PDB file of C-alpha atoms in Angstrom:
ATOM      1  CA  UNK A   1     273.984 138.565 173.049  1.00 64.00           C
ATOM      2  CA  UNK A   2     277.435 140.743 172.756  1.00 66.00           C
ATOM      3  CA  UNK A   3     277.735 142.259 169.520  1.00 66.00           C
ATOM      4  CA  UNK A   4     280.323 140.623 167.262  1.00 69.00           C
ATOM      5  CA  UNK A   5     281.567 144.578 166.126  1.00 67.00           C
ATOM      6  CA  UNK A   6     282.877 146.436 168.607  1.00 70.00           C
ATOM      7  CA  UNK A   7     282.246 150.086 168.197  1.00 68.00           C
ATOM      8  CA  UNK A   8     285.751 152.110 169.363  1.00 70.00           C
ATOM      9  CA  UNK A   9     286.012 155.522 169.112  1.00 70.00           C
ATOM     10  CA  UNK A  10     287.969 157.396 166.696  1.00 72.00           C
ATOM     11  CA  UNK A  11     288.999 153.861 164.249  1.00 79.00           C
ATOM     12  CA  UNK A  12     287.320 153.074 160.944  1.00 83.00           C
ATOM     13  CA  UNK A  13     288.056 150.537 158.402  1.00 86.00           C
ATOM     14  CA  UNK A  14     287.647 151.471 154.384  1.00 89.00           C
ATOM     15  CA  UNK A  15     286.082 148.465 153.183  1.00 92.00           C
ATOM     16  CA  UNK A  16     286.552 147.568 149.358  1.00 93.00           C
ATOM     17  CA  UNK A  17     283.784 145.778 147.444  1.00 95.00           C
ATOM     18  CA  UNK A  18     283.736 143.753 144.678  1.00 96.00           C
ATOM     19  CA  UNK A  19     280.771 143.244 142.230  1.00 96.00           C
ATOM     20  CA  UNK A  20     280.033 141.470 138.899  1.00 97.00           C
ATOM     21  CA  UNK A  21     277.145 142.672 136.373  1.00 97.00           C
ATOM     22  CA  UNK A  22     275.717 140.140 134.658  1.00 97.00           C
ATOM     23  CA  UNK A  23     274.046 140.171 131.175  1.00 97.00           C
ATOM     24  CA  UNK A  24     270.760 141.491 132.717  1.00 97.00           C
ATOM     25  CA  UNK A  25     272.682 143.984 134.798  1.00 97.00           C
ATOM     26  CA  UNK A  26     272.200 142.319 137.576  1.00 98.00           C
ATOM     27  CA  UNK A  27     274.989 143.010 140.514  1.00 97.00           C
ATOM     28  CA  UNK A  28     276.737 140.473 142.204  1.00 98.00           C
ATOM     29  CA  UNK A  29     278.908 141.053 145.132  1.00 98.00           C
ATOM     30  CA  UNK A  30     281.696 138.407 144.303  1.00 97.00           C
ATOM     31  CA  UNK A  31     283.720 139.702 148.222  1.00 97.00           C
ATOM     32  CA  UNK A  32     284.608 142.056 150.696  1.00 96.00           C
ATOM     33  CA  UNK A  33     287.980 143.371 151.395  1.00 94.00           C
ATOM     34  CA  UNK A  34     289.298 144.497 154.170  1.00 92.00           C
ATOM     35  CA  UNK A  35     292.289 145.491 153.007  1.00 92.00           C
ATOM     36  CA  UNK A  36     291.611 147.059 149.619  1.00 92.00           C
ATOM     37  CA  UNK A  37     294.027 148.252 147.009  1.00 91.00           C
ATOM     38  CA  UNK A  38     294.600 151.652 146.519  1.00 93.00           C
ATOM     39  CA  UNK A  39     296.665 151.682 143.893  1.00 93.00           C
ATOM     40  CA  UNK A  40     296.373 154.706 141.047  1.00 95.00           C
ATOM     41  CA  UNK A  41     298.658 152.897 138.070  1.00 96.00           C
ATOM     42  CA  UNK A  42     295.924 154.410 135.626  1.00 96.00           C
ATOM     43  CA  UNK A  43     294.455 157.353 134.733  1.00 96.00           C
ATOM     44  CA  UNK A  44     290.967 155.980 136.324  1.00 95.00           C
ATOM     45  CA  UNK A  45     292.149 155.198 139.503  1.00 94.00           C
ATOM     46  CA  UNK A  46     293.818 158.235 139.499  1.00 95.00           C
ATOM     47  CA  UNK A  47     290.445 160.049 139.410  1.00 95.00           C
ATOM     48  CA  UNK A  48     288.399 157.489 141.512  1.00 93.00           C
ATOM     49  CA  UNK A  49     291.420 156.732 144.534  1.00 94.00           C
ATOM     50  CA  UNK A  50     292.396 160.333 146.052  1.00 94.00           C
ATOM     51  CA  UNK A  51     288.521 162.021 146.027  1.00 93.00           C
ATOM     52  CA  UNK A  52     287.439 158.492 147.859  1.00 91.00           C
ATOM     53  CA  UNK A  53     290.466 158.526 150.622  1.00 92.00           C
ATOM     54  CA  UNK A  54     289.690 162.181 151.252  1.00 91.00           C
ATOM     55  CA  UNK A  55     285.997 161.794 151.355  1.00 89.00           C
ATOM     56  CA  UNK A  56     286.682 158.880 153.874  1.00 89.00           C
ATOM     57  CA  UNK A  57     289.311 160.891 156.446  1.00 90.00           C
ATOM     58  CA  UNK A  58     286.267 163.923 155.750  1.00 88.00           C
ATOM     59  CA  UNK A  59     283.299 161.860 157.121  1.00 86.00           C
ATOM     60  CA  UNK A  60     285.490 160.186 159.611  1.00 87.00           C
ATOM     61  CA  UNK A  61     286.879 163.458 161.252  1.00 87.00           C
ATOM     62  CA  UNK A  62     282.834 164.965 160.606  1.00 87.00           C
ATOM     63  CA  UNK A  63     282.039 161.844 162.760  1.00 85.00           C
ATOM     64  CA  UNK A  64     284.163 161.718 165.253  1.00 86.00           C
ATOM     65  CA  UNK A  65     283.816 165.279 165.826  1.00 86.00           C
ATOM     66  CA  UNK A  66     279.868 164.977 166.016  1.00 85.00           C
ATOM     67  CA  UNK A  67     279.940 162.216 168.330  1.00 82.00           C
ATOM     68  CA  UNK A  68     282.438 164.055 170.711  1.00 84.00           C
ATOM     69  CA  UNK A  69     279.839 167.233 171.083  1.00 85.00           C
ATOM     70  CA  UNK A  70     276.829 164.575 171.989  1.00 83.00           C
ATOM     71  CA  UNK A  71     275.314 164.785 168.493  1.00 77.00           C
ATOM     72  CA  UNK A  72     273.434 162.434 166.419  1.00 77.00           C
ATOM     73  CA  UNK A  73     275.125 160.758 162.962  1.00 75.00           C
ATOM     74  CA  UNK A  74     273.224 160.339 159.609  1.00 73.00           C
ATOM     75  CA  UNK A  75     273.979 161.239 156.208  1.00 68.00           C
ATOM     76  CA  UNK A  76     272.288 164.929 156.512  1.00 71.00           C
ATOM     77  CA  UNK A  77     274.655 165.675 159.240  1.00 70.00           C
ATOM     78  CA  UNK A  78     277.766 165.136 156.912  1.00 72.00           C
ATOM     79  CA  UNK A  79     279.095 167.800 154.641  1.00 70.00           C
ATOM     80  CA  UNK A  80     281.314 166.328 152.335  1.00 61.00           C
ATOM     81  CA  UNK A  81     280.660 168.432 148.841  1.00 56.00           C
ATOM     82  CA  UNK A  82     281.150 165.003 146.699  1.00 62.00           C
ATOM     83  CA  UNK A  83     279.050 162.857 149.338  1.00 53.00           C
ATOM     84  CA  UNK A  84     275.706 161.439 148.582  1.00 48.00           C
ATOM     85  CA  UNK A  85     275.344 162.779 144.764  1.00 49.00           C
TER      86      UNK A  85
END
């Protein structure tokens, strides 16, 4: 059958997920947004927001770039200094 994503070149969506730990710490993904807030009213999201916008717009452009000289994409082919640590 047709795939229900449509892969288009050079869009991306930032996806926003939101989990609960339980007593055991267990995770539980309560939902997915695809719109999510990226608000920095404290000093936490101040230090979380920025670093994850410009890690996104960094493995987006390191993507698109990659797949525009015929190369392959997986997570040793991205440079981003704060990405998979």
């Amino acid at each position: 059958g047709r795939p229900k994503l449509r892969r288009r070149r050079g869009f991306f969506d930032l996806l926003g997920f939101d989990f609960l730990i339980d007593s055991n710490l267990q995770p539980w993904l309560i939902e997915v947004n695809t719109n999510p807030a990226l608000w920095t009213t404290t000093e936490t999201l101040k230090g979380v927001i920025p670093p994850l916008v410009q890690d996104t717009i960094d493995i987006v452009t390191q993507v698109f770039d990659l797949q525009a000289e015929g190369g392959s994409v997986n997570s040793t082919s991205l440079t981003s200094p704060r990405m998979f640590k």
